PDB file of C-alpha atoms and ligand atoms in Angstrom:
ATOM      1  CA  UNK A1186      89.245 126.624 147.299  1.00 84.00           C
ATOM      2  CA  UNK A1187      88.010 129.019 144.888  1.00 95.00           C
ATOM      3  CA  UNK A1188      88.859 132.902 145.364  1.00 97.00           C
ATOM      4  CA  UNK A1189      85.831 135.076 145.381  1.00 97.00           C
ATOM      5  CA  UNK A1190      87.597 138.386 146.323  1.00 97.00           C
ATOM      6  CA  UNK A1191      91.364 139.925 146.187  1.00 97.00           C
ATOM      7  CA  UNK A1192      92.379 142.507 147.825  1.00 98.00           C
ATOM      8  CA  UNK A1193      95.934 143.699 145.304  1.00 97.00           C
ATOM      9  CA  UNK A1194      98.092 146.207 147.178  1.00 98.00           C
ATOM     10  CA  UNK A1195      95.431 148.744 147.919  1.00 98.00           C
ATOM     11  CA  UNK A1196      95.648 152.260 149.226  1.00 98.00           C
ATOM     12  CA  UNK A1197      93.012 154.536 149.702  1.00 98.00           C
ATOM     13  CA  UNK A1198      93.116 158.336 150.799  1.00 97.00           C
ATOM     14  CA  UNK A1199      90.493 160.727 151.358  1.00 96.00           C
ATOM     15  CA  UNK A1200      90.999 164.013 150.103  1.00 93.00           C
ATOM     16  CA  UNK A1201      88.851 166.648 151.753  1.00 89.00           C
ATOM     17  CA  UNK A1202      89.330 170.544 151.162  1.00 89.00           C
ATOM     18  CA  UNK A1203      91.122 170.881 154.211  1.00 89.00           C
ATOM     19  CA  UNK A1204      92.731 167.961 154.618  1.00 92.00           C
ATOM     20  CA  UNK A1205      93.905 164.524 153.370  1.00 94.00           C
ATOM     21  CA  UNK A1206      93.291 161.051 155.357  1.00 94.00           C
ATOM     22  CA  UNK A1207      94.892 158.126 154.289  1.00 96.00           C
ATOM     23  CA  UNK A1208      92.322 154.767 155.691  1.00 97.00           C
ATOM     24  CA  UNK A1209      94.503 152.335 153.448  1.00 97.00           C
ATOM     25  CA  UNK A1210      97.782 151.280 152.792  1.00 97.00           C
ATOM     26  CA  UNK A1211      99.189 148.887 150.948  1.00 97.00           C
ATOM     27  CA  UNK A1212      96.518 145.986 151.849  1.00 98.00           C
ATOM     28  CA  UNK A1213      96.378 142.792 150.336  1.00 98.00           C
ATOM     29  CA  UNK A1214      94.223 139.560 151.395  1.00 98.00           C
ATOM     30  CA  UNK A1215      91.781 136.976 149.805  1.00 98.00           C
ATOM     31  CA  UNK A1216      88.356 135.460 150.597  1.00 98.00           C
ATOM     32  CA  UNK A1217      87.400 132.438 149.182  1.00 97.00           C
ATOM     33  CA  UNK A1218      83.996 131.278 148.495  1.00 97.00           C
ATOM     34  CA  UNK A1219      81.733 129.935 151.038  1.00 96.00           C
ATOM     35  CA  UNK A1220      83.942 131.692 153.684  1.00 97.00           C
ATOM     36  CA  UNK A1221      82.402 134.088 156.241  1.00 98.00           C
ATOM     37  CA  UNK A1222      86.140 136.296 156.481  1.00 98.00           C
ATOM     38  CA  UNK A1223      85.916 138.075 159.808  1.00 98.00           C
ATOM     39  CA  UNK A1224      87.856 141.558 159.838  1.00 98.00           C
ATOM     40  CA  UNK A1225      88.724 143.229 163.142  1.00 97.00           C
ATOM     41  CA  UNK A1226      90.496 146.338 164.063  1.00 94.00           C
ATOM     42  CA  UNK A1227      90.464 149.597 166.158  1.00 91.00           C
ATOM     43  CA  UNK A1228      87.846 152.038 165.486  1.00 91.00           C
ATOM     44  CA  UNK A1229      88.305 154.527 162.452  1.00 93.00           C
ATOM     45  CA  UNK A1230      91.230 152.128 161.685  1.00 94.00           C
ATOM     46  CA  UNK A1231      89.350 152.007 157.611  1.00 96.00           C
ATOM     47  CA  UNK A1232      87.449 148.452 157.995  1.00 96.00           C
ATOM     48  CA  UNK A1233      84.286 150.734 156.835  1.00 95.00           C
ATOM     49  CA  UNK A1234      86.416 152.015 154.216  1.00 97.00           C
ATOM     50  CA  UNK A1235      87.683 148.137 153.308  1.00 97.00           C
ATOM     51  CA  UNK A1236      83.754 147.004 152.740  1.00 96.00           C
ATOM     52  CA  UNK A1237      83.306 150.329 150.579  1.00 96.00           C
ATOM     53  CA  UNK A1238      86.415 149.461 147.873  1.00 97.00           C
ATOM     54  CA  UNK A1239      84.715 145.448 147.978  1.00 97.00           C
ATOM     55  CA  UNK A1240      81.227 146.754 147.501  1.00 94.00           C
ATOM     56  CA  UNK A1241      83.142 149.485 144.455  1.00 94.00           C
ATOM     57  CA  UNK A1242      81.418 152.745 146.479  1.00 94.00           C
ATOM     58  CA  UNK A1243      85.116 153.687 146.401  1.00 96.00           C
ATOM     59  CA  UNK A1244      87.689 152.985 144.082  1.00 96.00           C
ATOM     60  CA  UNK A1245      91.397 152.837 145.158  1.00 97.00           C
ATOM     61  CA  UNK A1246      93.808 155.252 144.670  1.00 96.00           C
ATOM     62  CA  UNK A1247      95.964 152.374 144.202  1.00 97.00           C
ATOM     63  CA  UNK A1248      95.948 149.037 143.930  1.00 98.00           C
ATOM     64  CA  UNK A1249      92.887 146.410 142.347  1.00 98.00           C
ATOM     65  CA  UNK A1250      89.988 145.418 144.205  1.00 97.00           C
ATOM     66  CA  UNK A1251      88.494 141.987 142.230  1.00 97.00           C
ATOM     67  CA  UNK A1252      85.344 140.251 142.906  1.00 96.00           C
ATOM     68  CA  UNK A1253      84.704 136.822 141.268  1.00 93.00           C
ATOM     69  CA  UNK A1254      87.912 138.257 139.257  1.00 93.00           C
ATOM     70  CA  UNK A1255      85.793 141.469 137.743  1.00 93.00           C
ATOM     71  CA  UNK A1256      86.921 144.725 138.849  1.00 95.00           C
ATOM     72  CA  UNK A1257      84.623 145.580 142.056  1.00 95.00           C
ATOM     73  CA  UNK A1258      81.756 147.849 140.658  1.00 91.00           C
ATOM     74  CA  UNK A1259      78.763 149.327 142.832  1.00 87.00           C
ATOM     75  CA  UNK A1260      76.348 149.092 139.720  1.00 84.00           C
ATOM     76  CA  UNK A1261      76.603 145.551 139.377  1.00 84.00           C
ATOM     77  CA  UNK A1262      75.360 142.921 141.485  1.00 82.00           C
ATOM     78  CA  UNK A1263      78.265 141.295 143.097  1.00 89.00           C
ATOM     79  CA  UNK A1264      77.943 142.360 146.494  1.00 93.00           C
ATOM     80  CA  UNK A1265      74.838 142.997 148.864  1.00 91.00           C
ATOM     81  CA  UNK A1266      75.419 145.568 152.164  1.00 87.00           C
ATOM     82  CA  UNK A1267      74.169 144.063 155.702  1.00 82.00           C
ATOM     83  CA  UNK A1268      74.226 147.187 157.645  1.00 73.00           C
ATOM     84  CA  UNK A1269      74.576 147.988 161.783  1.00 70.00           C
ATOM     85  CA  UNK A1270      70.748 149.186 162.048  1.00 73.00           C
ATOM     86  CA  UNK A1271      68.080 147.144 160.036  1.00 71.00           C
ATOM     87  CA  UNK A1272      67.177 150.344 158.170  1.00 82.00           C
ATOM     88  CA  UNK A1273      63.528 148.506 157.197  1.00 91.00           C
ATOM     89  CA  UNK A1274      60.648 151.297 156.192  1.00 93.00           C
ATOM     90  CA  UNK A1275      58.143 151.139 158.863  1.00 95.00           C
ATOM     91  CA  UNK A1276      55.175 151.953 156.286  1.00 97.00           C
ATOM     92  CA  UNK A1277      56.121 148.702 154.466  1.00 96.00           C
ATOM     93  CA  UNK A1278      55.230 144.950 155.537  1.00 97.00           C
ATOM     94  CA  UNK A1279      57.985 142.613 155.995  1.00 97.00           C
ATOM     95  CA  UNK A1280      57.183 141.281 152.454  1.00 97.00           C
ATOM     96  CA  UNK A1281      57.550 144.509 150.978  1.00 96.00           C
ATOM     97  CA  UNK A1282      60.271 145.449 152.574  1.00 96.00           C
ATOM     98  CA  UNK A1283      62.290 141.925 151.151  1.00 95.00           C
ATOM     99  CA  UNK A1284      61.213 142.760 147.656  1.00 96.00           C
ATOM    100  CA  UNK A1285      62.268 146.824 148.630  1.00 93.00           C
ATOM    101  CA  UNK A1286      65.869 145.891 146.243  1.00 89.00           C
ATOM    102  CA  UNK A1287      64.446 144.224 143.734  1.00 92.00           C
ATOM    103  CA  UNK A1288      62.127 146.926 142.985  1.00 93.00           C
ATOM    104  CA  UNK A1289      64.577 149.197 143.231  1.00 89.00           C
ATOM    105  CA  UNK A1290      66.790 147.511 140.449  1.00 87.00           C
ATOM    106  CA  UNK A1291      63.217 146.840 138.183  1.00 90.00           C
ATOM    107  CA  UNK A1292      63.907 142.832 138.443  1.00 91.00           C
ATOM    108  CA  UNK A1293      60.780 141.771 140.846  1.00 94.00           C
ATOM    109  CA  UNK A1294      60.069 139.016 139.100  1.00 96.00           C
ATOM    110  CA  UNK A1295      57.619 136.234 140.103  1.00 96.00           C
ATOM    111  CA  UNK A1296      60.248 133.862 140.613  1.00 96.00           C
ATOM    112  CA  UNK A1297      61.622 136.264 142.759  1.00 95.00           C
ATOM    113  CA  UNK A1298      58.938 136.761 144.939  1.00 96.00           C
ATOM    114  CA  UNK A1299      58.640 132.942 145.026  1.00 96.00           C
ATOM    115  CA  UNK A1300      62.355 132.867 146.316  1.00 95.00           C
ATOM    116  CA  UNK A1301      61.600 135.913 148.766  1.00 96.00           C
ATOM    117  CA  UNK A1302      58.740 134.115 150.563  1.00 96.00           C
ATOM    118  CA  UNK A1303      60.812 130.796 150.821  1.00 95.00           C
ATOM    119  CA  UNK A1304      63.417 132.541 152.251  1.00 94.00           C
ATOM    120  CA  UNK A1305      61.212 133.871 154.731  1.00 96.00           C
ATOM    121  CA  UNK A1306      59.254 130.585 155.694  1.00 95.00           C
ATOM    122  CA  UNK A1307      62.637 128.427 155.646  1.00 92.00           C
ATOM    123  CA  UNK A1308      63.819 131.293 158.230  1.00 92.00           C
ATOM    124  CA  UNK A1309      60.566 131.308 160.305  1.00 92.00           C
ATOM    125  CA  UNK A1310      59.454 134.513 159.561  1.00 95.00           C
ATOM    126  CA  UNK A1311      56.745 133.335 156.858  1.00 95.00           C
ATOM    127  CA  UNK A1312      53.809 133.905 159.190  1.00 97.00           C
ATOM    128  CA  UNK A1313      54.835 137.236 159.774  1.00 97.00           C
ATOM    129  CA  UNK A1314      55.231 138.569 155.855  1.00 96.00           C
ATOM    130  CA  UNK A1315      52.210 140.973 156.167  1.00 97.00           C
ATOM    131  CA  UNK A1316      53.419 142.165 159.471  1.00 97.00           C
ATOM    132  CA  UNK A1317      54.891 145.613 159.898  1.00 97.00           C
ATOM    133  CA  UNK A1318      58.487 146.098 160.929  1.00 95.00           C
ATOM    134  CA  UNK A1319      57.470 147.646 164.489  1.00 95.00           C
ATOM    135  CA  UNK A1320      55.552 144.415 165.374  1.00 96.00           C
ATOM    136  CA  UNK A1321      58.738 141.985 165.075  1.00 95.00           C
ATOM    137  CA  UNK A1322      61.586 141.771 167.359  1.00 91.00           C
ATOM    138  CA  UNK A1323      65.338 143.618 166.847  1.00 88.00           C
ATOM    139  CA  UNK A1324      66.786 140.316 166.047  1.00 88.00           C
ATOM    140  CA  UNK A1325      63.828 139.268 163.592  1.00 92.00           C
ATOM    141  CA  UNK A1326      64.346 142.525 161.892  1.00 92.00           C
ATOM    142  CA  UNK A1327      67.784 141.698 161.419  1.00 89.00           C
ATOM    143  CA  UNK A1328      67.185 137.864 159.860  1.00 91.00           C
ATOM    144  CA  UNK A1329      64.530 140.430 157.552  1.00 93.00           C
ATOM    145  CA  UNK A1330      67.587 142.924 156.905  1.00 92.00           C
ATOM    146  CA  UNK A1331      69.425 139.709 156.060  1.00 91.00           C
ATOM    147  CA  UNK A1332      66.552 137.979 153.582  1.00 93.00           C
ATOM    148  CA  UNK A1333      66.458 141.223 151.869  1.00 93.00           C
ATOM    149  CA  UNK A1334      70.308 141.428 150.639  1.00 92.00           C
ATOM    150  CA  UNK A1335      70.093 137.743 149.860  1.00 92.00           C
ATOM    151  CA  UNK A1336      67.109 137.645 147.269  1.00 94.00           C
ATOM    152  CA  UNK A1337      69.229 139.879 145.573  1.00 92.00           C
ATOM    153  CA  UNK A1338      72.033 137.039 145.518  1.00 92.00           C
ATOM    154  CA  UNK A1339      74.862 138.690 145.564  1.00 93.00           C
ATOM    155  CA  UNK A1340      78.220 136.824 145.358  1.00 92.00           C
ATOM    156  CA  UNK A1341      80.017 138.637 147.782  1.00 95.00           C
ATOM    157  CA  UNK A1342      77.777 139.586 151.228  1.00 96.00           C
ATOM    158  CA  UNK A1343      79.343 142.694 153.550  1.00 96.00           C
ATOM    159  CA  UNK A1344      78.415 143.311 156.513  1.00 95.00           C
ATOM    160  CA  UNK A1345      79.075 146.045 158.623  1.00 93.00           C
ATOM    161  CA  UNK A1346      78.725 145.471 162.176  1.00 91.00           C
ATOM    162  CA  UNK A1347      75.521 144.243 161.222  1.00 88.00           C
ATOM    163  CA  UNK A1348      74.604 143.533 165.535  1.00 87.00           C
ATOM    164  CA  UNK A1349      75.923 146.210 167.427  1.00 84.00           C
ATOM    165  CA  UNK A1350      72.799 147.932 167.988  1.00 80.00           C
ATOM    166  CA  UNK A1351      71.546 144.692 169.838  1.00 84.00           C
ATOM    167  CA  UNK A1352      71.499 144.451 173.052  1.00 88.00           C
ATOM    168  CA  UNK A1353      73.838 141.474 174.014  1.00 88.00           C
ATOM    169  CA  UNK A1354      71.527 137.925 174.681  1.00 89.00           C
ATOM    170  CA  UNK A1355      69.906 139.402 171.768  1.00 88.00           C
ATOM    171  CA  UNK A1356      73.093 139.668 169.595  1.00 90.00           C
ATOM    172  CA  UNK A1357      73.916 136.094 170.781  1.00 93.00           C
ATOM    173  CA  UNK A1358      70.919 134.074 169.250  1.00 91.00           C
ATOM    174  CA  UNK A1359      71.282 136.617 166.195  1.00 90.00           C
ATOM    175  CA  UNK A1360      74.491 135.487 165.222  1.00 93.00           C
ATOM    176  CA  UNK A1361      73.386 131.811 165.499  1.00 94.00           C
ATOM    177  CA  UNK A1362      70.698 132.818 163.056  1.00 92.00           C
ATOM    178  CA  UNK A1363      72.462 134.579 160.701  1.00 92.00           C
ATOM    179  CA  UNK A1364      75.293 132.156 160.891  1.00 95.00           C
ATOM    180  CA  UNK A1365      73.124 129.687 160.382  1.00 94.00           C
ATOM    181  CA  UNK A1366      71.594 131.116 157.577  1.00 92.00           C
ATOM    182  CA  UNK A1367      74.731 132.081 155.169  1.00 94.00           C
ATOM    183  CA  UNK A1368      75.929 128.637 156.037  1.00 95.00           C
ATOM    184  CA  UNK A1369      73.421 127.256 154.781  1.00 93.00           C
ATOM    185  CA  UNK A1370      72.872 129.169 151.728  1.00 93.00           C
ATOM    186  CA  UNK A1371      76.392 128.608 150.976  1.00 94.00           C
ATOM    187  CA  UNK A1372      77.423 132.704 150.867  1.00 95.00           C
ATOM    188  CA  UNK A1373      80.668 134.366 150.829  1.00 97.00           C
ATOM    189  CA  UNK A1374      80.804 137.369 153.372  1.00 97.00           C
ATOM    190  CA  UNK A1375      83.257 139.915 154.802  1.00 97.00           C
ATOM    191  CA  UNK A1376      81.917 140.765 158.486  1.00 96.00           C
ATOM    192  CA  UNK A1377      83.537 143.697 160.166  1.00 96.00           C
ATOM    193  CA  UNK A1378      83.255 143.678 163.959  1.00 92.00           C
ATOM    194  CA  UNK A1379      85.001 145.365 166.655  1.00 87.00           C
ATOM    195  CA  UNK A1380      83.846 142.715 169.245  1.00 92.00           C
ATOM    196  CA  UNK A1381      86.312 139.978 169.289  1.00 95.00           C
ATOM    197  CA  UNK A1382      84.410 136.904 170.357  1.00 95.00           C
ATOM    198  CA  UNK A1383      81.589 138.023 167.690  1.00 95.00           C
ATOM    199  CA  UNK A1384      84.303 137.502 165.383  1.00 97.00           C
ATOM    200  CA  UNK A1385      85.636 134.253 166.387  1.00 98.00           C
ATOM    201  CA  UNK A1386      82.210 132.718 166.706  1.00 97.00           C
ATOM    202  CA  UNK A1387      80.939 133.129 163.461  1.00 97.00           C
ATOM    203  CA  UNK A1388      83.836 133.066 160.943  1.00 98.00           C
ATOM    204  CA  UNK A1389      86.347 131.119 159.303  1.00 98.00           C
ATOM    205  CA  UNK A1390      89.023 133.037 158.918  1.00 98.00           C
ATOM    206  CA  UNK A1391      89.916 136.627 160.874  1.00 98.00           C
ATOM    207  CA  UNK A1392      92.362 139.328 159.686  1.00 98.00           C
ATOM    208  CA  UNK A1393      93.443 141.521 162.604  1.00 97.00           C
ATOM    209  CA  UNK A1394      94.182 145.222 160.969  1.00 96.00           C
ATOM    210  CA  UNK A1395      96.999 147.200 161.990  1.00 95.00           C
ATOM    211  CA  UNK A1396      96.210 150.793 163.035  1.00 94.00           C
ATOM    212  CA  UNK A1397      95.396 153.664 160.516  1.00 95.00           C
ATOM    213  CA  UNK A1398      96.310 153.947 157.658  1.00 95.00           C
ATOM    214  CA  UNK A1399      95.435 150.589 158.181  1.00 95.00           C
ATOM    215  CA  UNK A1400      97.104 146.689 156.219  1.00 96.00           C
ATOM    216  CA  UNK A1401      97.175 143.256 157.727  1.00 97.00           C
ATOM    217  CA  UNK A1402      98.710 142.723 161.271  1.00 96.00           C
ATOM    218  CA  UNK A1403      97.732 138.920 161.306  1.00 96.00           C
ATOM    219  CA  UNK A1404      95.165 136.600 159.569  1.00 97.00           C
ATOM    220  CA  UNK A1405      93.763 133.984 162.332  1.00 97.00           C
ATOM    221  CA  UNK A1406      92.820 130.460 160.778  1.00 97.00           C
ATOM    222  CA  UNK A1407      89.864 129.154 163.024  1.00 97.00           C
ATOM    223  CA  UNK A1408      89.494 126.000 160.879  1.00 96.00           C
ATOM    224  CA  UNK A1409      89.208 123.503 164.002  1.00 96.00           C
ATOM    225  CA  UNK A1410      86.300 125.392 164.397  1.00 97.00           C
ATOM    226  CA  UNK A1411      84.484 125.436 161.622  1.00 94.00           C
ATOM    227  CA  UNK A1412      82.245 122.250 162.860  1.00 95.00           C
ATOM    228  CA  UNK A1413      80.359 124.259 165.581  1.00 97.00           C
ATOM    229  CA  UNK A1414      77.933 127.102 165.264  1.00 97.00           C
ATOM    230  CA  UNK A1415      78.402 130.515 167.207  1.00 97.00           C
ATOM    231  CA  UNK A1416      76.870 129.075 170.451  1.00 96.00           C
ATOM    232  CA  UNK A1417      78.689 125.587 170.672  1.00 97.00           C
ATOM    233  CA  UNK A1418      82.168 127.695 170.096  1.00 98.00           C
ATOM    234  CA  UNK A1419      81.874 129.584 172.708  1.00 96.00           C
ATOM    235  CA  UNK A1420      81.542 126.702 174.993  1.00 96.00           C
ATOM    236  CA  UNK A1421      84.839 125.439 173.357  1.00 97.00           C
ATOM    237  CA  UNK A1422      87.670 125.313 175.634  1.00 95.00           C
ATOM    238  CA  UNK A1423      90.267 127.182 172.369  1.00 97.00           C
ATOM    239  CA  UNK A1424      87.726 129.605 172.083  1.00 97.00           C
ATOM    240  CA  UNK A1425      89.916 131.550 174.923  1.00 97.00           C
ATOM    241  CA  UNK A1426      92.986 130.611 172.958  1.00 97.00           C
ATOM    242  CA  UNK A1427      92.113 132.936 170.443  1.00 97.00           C
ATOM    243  CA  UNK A1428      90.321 135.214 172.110  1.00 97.00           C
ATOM    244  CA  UNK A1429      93.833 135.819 173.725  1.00 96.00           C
ATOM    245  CA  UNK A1430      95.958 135.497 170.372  1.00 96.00           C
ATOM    246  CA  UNK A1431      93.258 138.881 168.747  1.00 96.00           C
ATOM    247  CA  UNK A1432      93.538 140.571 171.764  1.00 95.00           C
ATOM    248  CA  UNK A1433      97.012 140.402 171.647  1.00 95.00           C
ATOM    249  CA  UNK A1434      97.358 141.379 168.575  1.00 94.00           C
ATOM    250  CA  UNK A1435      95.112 144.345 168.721  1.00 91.00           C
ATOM    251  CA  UNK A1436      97.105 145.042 171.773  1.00 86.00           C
ATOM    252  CA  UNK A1437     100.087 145.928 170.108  1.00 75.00           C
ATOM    253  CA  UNK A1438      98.173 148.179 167.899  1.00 63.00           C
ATOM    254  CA  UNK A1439      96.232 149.557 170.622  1.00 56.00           C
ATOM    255  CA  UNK A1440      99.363 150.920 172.107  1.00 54.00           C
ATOM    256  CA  UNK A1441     100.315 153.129 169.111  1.00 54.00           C
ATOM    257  CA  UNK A1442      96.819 154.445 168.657  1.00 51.00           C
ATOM    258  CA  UNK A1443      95.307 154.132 172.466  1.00 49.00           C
ATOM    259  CA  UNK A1444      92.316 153.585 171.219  1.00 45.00           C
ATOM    260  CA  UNK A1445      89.683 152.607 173.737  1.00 46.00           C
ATOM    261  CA  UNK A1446      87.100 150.737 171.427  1.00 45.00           C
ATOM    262  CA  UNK A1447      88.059 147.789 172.003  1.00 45.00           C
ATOM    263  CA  UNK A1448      87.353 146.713 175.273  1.00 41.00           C
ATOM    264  CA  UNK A1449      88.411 143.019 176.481  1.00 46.00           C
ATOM    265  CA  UNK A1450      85.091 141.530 178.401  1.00 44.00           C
TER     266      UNK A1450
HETATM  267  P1  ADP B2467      86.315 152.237 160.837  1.00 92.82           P
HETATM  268  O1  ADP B2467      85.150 151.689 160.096  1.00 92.82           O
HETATM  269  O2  ADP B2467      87.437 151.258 161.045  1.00 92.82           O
HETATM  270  O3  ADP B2467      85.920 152.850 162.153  1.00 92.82           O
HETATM  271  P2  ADP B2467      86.472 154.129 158.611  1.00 92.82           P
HETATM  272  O4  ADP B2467      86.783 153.283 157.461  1.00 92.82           O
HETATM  273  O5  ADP B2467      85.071 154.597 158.770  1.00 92.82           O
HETATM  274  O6  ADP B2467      86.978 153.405 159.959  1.00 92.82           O
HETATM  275  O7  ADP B2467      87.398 155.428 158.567  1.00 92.82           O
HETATM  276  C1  ADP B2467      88.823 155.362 158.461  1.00 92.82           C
HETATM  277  C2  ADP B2467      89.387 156.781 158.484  1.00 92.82           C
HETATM  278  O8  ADP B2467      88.982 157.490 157.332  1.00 92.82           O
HETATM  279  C3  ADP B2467      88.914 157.590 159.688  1.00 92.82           C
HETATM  280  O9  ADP B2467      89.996 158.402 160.121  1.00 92.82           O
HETATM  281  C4  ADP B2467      87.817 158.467 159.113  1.00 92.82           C
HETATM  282  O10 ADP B2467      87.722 159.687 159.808  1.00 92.82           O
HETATM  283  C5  ADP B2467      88.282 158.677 157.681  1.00 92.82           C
HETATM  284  N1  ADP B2467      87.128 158.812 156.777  1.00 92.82           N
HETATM  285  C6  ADP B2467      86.123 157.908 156.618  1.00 92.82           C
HETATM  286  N2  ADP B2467      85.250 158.335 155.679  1.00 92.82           N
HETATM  287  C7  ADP B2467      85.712 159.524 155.235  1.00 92.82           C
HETATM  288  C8  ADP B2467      85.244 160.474 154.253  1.00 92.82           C
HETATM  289  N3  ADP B2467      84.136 160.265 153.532  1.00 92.82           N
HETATM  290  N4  ADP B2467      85.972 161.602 154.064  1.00 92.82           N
HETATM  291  C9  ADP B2467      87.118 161.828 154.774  1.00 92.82           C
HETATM  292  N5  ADP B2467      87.615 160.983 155.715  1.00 92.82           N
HETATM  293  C10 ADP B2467      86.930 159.843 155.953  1.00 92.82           C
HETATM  294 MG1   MG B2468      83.075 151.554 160.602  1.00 92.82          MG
END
């Protein structure tokens, strides 16, 4: 397996001008490509903070943050940002709104625009490219949200808890869809979630984060898994088996902290 991202020994504080906060400490993982890396932890433990050092927004104050083995840089293209709201401008049609980053970088090419409205149709949404954000559903919004990161193909996707703002059947058949999708575009992604079963439905691999200033409590494995999409695995009798092994270890977090995020369902 090829590694498409390594995390070396980082720390990060935040220095403010009345205080300091230390999100970071000392945390080192990998991600390989292909592999949707699931990252779960208490709230305001620093997973925001983790997909701001991979995206190079922040640098560390110590330690190396490497993408495809370059040094992780926010002016390059390496990664693209999925974020928790679908932030699409309502004045522009869906179409527009895909090709919204490549204008921005001055690389809307036709090619490009070929790729954006192939993307689209191979997702079902190419009959509604002239539409206007209102007219589509939250979850359609979110497969546009999606589109638009991915014409800029970026090796690396983050995604912040891209569904939270669904509500939860919603969420459900989004996370089939945008499984689907990266699957079967082949992309790498970090996907930070506080909701446990989120995590263990879509991703390969999960790394449970300790507390603030936060490392690596555990990494889960969920490679019998990695035959069935979101839906079938939470059908699957193991599903519970490590539903119970995160919880668990988030418990022993939880005590330190008594945080009251994460709530089991
Ligand atoms: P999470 O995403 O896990 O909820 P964050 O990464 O957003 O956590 O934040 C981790 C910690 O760092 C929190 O205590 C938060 O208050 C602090 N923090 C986040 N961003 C900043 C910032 N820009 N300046 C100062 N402190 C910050
Ligand atoms: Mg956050």
């Amino acid at each position: 397996m090829k590694t498409i991202l390594q995390m070396q020994n980082v720390s990060l504080t935040y220095h403010t001008l009345k205080n300091e906060t230390q999100a970071v400490k000392d945390l080192s993982f990998e991600g390989y490509e292909g592999e949707l890396l699931g990252i779960v932890g208490p709230s305001g433990c620093g997973k925001t903070t983790i997909l701001s050092l991979l995206s190079g927004i922040l640098s560390p104050s110590q330690g190396e943050v490497l993408i495809g083995g370059e040094k992780a840089d926010c002016h390059s293209n390496l990664t693209g940002y999925m974020l928790q709201r679908d932030e699409l401008m309502s004045w522009r049609t869906i179409l527009s709104n895909v090709l919204l980053g490549l204008e921005i970088k001055k690389i809307k090419t036709p090619e490009k625009i070929e790729h954006a409205k192939e993307l689209l149709n191979k997702y079902n949404l190419g009959e509604f490219k002239d539409f206007y954000p209102n007219q589509l559903s939250g979850g359609m919004k979110q497969r546009v949200a999606l589109i638009r990161t991915l014409v800029l193909e970026p090796k690396l996707l983050l995604l912040d808890e891209p569904f939270s703002a669904l509500d939860f059947q919603t969420r459900l058949n989004v996370v089939e869809d945008v499984y689907t999708i990266l699957k079967s575009e082949g992309k790498s992604a970090v996907f930070v979630t506080h909701d446990i079963s989120e995590a263990i439905s879509m991703c390969d691999r999960v790394i449970v984060l300790t507390h603030r200033p936060c490392s690596v409590k555990t990494i889960i494995d969920l490679f019998e898994l990695k035959d069935y999409t979101p839906l079938k695995r939470r059908e699957l009798p193991v599903f519970s088996k490590y539903f119970d092994k995160i919880w668990h270890s988030l418990q022993d977090t939880k005590e330190k902290e008594n945080d009251k995020e994460i709530t089991k369902k």
